[in-house]
Coordinates of C-alpha atoms and ligand atoms in Angstrom, one line a residue:
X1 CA 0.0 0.0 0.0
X2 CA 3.1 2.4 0.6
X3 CA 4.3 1.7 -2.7
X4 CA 0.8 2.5 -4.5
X5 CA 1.2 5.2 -7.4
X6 CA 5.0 5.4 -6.7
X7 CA 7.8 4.3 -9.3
X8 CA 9.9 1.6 -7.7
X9 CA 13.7 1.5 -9.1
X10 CA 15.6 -2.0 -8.4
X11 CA 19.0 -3.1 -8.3
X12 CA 18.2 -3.8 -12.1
X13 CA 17.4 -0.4 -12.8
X14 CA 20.7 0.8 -11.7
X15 CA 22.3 -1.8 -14.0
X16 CA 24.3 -0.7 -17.5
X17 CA 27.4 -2.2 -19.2
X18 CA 29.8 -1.2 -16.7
X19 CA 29.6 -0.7 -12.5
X20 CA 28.9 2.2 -11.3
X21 CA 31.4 4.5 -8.7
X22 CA 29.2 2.9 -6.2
X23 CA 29.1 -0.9 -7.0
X24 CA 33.2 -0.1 -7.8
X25 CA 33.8 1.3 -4.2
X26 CA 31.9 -1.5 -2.6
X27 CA 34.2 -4.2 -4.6
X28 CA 37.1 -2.4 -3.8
X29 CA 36.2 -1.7 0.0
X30 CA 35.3 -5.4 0.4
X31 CA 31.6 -4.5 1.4
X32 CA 30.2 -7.7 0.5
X33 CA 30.7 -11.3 1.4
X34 CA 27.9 -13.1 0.2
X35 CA 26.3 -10.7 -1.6
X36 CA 22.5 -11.3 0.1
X37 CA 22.6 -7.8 1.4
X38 CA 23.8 -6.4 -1.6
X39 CA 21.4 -5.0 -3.6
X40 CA 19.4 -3.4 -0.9
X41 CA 22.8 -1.3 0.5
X42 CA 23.4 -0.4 -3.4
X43 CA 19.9 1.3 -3.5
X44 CA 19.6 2.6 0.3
X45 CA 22.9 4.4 -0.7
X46 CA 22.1 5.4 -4.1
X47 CA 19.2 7.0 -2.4
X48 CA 21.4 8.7 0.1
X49 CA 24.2 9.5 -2.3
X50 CA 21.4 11.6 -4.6
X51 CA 20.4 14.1 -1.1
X52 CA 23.6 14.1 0.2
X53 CA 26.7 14.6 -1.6
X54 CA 29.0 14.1 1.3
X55 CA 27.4 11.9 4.4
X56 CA 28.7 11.5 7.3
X57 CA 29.4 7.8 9.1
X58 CA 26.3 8.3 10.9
X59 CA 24.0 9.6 8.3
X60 CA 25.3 6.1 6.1
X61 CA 24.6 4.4 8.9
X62 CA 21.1 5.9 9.3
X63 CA 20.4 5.4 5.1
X64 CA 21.4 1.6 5.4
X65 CA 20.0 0.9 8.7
X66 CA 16.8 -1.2 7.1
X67 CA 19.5 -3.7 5.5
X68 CA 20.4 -6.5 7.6
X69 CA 23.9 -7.9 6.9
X70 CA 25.5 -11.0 8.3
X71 CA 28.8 -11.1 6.7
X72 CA 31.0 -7.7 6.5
X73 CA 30.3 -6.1 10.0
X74 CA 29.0 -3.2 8.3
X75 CA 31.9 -0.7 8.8
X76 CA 33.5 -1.4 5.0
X77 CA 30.0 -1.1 3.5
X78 CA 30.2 2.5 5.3
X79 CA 33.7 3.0 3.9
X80 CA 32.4 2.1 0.5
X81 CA 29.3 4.4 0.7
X82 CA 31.7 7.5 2.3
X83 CA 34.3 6.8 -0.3
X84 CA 32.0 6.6 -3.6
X85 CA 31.0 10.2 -2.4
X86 CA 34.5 11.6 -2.6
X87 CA 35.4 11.6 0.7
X88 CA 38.9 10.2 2.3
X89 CA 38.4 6.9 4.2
X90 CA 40.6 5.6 6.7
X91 CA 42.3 2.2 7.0
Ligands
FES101 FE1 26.4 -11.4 3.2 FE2 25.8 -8.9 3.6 S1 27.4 -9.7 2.4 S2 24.6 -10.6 4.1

């Protein structure tokens, strides 16, 4: 009912020949194990990444807070999110 009238974009509509900074930064950040969670962090950041250009650890943390991930720990998913926008990530 939420969802009624509203266009819905999926990890498919993000998709084209080649990744995107986003998908790049989470591969390169080691943000996914399994890859279950995937999708859903790629769109709760894309989401994030389009109203703020530079969020902070705990507005990421906030955006992905709905995805439930029981492989990386969460803090390189946040490193791959911070780091897609531009901003310097620590080790
Ligand atoms: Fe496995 Fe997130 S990478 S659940």
């Amino acid at each position: 009912a939420q969802a009624d009238g509203a266009e819905i974009t999926t990890i498919e509509g993000l998709a084209g020949e080649e990744q995107t900074p986003l998908q790049r930064s989470f591969s390169e950040h080691h943000a996914l194990q399994c890859g279950y969670c995937t999708p859903g962090m790629l769109m709760s950041a894309t989401a994030l990444l389009r109203e703020s250009a530079s969020p902070s650890d705990e507005e990421i943390a906030r955006a992905i807070q709905g995805n439930i991930c029981r492989c990386t720990g969460y803090w390189n998913i946040v490193k791959a999110i911070k780091a897609a926008s531009g901003q310097e990530v620590g080790e």
